[in-house]
Coordinates of N, CA, C and O in Angstrom, one line a residue:
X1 N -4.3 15.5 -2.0 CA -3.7 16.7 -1.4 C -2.7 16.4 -0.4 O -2.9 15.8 0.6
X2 N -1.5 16.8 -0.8 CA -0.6 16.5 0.3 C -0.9 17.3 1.9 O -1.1 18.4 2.1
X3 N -0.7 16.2 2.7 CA -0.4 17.0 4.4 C 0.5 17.8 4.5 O 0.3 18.9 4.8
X4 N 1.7 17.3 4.1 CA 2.8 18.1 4.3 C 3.8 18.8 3.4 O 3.5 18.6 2.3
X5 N 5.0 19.7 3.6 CA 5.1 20.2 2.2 C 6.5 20.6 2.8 O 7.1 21.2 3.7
X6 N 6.6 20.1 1.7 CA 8.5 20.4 1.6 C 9.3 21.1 1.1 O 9.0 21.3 -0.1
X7 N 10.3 21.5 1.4 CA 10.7 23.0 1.0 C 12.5 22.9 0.9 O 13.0 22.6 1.9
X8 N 13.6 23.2 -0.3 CA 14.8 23.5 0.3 C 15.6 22.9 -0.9 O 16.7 23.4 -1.0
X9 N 15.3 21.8 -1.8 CA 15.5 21.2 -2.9 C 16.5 22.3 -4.0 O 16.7 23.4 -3.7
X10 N 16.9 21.9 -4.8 CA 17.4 22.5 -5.9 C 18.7 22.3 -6.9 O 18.5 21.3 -7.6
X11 N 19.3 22.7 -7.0 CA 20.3 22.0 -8.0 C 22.2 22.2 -7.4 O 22.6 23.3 -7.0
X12 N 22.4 21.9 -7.4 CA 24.0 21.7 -6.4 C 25.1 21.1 -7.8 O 24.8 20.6 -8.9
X13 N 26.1 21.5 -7.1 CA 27.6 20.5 -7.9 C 27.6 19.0 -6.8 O 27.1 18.8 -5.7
X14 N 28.4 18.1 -7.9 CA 28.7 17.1 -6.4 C 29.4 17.9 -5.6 O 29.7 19.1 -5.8
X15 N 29.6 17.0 -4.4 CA 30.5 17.4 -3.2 C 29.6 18.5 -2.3 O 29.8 18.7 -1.1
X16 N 28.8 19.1 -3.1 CA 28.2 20.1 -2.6 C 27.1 19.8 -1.2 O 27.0 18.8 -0.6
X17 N 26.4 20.9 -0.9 CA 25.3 20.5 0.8 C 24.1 20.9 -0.1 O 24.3 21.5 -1.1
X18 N 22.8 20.7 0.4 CA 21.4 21.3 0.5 C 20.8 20.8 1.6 O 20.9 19.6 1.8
X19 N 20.1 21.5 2.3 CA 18.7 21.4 3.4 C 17.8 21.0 3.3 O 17.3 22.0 2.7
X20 N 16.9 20.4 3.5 CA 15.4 20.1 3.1 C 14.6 20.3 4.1 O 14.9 19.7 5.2
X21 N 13.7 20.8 4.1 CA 12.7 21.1 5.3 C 11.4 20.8 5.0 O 11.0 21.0 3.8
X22 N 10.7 20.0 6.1 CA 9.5 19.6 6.1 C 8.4 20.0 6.9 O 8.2 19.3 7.9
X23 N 7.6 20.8 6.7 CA 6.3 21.5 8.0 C 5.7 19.8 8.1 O 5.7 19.1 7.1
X24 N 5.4 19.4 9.0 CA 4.6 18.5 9.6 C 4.3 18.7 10.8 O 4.4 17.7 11.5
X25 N 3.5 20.2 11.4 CA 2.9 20.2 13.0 C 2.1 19.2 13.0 O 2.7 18.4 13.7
X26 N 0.9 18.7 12.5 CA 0.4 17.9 13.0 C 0.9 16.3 13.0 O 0.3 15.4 13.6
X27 N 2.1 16.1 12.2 CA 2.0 14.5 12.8 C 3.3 14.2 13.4 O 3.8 13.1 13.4
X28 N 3.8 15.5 13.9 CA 5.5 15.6 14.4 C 5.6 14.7 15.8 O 6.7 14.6 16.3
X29 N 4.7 14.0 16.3 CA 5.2 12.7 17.4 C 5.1 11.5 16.5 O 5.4 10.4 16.9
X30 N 4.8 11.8 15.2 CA 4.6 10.3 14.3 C 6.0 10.3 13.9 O 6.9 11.1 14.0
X31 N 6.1 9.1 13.3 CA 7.8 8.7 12.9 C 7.6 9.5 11.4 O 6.7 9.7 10.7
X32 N 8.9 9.7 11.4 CA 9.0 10.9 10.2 C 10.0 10.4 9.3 O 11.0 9.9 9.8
X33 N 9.9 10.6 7.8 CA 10.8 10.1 7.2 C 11.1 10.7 5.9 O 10.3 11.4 5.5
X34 N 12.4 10.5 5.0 CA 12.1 10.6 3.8 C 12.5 9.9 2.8 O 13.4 9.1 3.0
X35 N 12.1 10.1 1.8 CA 12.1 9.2 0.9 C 12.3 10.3 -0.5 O 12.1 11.5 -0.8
X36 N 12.9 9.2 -1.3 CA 13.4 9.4 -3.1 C 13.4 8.5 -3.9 O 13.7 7.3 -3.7
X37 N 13.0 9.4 -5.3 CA 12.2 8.8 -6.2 C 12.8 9.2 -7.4 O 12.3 10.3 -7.8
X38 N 14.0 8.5 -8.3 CA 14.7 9.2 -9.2 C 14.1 8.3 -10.6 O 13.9 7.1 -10.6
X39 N 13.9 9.0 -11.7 CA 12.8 8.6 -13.0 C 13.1 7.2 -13.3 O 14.2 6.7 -13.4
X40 N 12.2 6.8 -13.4 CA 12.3 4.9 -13.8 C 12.5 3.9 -12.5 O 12.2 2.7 -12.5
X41 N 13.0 4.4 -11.6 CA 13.2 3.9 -10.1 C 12.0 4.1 -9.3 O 11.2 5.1 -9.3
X42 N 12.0 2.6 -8.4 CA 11.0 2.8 -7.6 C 11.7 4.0 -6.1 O 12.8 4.3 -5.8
X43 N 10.3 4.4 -5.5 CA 10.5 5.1 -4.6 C 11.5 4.5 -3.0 O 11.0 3.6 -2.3
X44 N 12.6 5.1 -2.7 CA 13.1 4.3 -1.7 C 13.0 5.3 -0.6 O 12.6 6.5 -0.7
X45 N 13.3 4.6 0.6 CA 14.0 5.4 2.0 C 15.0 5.7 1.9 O 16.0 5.2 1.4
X46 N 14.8 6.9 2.4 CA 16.4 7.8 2.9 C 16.7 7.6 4.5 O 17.8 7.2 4.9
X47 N 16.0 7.9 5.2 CA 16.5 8.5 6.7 C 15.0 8.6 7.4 O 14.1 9.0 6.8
X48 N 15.0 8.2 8.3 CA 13.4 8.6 9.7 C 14.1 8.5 10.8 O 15.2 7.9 11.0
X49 N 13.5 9.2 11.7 CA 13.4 9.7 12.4 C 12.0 8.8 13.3 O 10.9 9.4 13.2
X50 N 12.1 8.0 13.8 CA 11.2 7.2 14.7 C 10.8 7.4 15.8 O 11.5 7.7 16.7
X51 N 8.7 7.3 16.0 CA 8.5 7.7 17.3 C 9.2 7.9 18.6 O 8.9 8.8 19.4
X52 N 10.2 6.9 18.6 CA 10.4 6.8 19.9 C 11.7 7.4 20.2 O 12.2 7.4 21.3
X53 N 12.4 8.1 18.4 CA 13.3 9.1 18.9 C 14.9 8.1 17.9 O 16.0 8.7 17.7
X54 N 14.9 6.9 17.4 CA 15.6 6.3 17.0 C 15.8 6.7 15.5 O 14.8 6.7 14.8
X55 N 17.2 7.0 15.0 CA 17.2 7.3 13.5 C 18.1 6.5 12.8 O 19.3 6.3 13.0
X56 N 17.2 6.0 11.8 CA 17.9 5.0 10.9 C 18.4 5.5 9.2 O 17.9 6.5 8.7
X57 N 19.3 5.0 8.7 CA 19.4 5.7 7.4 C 19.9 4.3 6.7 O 20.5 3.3 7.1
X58 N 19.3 4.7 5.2 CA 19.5 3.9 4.0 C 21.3 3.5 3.7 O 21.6 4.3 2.8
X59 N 22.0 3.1 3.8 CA 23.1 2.6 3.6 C 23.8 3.3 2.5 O 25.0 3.0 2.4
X60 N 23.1 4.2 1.4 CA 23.2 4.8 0.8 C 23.6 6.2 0.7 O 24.2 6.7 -0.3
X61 N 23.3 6.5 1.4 CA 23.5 8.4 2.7 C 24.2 8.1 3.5 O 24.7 9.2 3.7
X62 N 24.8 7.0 4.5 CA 24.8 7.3 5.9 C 26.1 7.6 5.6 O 26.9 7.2 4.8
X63 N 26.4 8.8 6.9 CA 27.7 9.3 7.0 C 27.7 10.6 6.1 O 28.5 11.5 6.3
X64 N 26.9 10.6 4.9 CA 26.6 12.2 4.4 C 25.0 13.2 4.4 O 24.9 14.3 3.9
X65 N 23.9 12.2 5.2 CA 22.9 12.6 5.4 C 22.6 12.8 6.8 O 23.1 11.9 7.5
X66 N 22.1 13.5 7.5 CA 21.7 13.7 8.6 C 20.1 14.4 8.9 O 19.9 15.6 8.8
X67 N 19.4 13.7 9.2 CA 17.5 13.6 10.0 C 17.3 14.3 10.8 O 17.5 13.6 11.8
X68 N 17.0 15.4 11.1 CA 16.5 16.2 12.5 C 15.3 16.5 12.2 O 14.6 16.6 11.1
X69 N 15.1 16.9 13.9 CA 13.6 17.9 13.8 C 13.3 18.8 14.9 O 13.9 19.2 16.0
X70 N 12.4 19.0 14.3 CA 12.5 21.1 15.7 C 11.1 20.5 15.9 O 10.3 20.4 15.0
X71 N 10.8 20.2 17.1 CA 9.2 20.0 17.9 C 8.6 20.9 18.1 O 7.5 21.1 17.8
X72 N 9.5 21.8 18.6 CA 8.6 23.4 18.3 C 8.2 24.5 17.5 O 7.6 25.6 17.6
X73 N 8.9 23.7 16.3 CA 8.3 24.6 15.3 C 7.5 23.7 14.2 O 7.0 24.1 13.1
X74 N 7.5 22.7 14.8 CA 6.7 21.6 13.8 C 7.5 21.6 12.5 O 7.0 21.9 11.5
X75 N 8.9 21.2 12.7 CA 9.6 20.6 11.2 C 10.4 19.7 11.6 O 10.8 19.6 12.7
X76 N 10.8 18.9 10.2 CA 11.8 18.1 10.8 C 12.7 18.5 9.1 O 12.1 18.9 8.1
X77 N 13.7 18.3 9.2 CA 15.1 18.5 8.0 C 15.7 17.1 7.6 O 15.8 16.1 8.2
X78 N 16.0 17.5 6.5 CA 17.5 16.4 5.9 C 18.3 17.2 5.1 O 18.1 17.6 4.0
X79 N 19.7 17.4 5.9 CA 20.6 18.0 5.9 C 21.9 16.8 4.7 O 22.3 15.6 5.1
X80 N 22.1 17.3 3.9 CA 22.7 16.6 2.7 C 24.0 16.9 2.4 O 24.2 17.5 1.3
X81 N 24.9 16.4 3.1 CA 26.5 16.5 2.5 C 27.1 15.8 1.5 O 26.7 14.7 1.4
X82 N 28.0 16.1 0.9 CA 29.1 15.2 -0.1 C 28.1 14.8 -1.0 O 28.3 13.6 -1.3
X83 N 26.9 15.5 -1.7 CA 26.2 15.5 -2.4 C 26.7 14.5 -3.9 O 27.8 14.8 -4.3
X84 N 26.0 13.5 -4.5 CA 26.9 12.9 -5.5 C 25.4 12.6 -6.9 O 24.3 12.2 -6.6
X85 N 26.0 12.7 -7.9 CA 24.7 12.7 -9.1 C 23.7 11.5 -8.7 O 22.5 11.5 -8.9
X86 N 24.5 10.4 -8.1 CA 23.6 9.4 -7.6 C 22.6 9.9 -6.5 O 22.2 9.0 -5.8
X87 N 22.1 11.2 -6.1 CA 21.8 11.8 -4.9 C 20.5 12.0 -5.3 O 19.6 11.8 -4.5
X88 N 20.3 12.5 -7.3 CA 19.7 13.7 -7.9 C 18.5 12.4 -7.9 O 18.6 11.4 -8.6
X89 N 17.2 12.7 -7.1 CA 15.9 12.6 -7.6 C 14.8 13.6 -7.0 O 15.2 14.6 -6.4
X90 N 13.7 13.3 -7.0 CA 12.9 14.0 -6.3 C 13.0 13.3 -4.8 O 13.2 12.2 -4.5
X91 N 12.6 14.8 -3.7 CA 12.4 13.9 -2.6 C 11.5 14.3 -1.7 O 11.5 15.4 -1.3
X92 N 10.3 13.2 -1.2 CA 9.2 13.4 -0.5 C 9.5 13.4 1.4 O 10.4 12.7 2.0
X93 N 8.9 13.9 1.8 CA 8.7 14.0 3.2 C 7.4 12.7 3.5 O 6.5 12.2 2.8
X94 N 7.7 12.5 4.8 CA 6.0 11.2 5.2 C 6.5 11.3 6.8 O 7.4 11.7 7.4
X95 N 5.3 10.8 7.0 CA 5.1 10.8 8.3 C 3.7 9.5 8.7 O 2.6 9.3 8.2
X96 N 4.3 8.6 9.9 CA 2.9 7.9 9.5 C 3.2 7.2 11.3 O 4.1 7.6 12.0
X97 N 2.3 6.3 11.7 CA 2.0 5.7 13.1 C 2.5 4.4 12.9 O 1.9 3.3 12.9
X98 N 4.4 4.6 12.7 CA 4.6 3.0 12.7 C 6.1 3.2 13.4 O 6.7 4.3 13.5
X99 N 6.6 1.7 13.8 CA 7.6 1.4 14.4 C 8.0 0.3 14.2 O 7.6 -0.7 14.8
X100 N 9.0 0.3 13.3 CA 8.7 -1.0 13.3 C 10.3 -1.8 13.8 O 11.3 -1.2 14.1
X101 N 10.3 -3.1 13.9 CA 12.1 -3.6 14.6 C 12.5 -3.9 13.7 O 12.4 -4.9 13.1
X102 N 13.1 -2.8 13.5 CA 14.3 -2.8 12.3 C 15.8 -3.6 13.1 O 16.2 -3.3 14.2
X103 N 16.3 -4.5 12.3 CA 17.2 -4.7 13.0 C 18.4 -3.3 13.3 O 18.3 -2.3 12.7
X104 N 19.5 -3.5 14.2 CA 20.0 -2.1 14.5 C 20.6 -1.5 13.1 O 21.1 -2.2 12.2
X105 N 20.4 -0.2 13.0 CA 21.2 0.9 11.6 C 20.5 0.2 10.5 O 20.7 0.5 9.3
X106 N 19.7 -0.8 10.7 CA 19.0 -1.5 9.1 C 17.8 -0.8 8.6 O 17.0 -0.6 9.5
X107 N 17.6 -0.6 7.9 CA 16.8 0.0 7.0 C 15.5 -0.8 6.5 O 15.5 -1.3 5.4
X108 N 14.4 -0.8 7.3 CA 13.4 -1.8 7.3 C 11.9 -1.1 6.9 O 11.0 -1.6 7.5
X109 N 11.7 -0.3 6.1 CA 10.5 0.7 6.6 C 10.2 0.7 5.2 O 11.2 0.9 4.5
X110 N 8.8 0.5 4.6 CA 8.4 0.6 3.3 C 7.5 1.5 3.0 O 6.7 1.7 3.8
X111 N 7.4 1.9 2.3 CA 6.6 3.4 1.4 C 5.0 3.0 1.8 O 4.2 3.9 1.6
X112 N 4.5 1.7 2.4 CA 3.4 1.7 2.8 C 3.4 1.9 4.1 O 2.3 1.6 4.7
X113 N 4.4 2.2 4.8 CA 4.0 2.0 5.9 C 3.5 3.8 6.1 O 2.7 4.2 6.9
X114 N 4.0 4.3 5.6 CA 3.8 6.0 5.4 C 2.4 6.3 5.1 O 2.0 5.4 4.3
X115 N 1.1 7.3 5.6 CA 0.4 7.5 5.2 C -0.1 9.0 4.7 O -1.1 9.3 4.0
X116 N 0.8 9.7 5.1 CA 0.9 11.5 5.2 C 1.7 11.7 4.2 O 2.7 11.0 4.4
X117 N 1.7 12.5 2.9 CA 3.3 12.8 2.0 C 3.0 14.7 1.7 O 2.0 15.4 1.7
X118 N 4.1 14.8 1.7 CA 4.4 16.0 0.8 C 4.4 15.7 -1.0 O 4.5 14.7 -1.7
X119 N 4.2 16.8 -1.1 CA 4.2 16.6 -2.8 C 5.9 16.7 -3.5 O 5.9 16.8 -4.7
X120 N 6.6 16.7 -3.0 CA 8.1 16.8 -3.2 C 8.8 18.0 -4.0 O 8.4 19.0 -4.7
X121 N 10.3 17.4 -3.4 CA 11.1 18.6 -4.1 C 12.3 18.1 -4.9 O 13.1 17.3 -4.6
X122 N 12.2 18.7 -5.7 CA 13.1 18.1 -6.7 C 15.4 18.7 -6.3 O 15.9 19.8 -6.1
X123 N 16.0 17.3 -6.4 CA 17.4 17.7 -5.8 C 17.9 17.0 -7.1 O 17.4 16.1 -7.8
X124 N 19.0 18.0 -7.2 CA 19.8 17.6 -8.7 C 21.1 18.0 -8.7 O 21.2 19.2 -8.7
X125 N 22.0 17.3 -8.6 CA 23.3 17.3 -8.7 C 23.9 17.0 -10.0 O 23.4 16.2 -10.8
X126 N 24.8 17.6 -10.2 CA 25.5 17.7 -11.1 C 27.0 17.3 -11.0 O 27.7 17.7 -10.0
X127 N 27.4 16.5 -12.1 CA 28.9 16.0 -12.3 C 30.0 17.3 -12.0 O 31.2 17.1 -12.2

């Protein structure tokens, strides 16, 4: 049963935006992340959002993805620009009790280190 659940997914042109939203009240001081999973590929990192406030992104996104979160309403987002078919898989939300030293803007964080998931939302861009 997933913890958390994610919401905002759907089908776009390239170039295009979508939102993604993740309810996580209960683990919103835990490092928050997300991740995608496009058919035959393993699951990768996108972007977290780290206990201590530090946001890292996959080399992949950066510069058209952007990580926040609302503490008071218990969500955190991934805000998706310049959308490109390489974009289109499913994408999960996680949240879990780690930190780890990533070297700086590097992208160090593995799908085990997550222990909370949403059941995901499917993003699909088109040519």
């Amino acid at each position: 049963q997933a913890q958390l659940v994610e919401s905002g997914g759907g089908s776009v042109q390239a170039g295009g935006s979508l939102r993604l939203s993740c309810e996580a009240s209960r683990y919103i001081d835990y490092s928050l992340a997300w991740f995608r999973q496009a058919p035959g590929k393993k699951r990768e990192g996108v972007a977290i959002i780290e206990s201590d406030g530090g946001v890292i992104y996959s080399d992949s996104v950066k510069g058209r993805f952007t990580i926040s979160k609302d503490n008071a309403r218990g969500m955190f987002y991934l805000q998706m620009n310049s959308l490109k078919p390489e974009d289109s898989a499913m994408y999960y939300c996680a949240a879990g009790l780690v930190l780890a030293a990533c070297s700086t803007g590097s992208w160090c964080y593995d799908v085990s280190d997550f222990d909370y998931w949403g059941q995901g939302t499917q993003v699909t861009v088109s040519s």
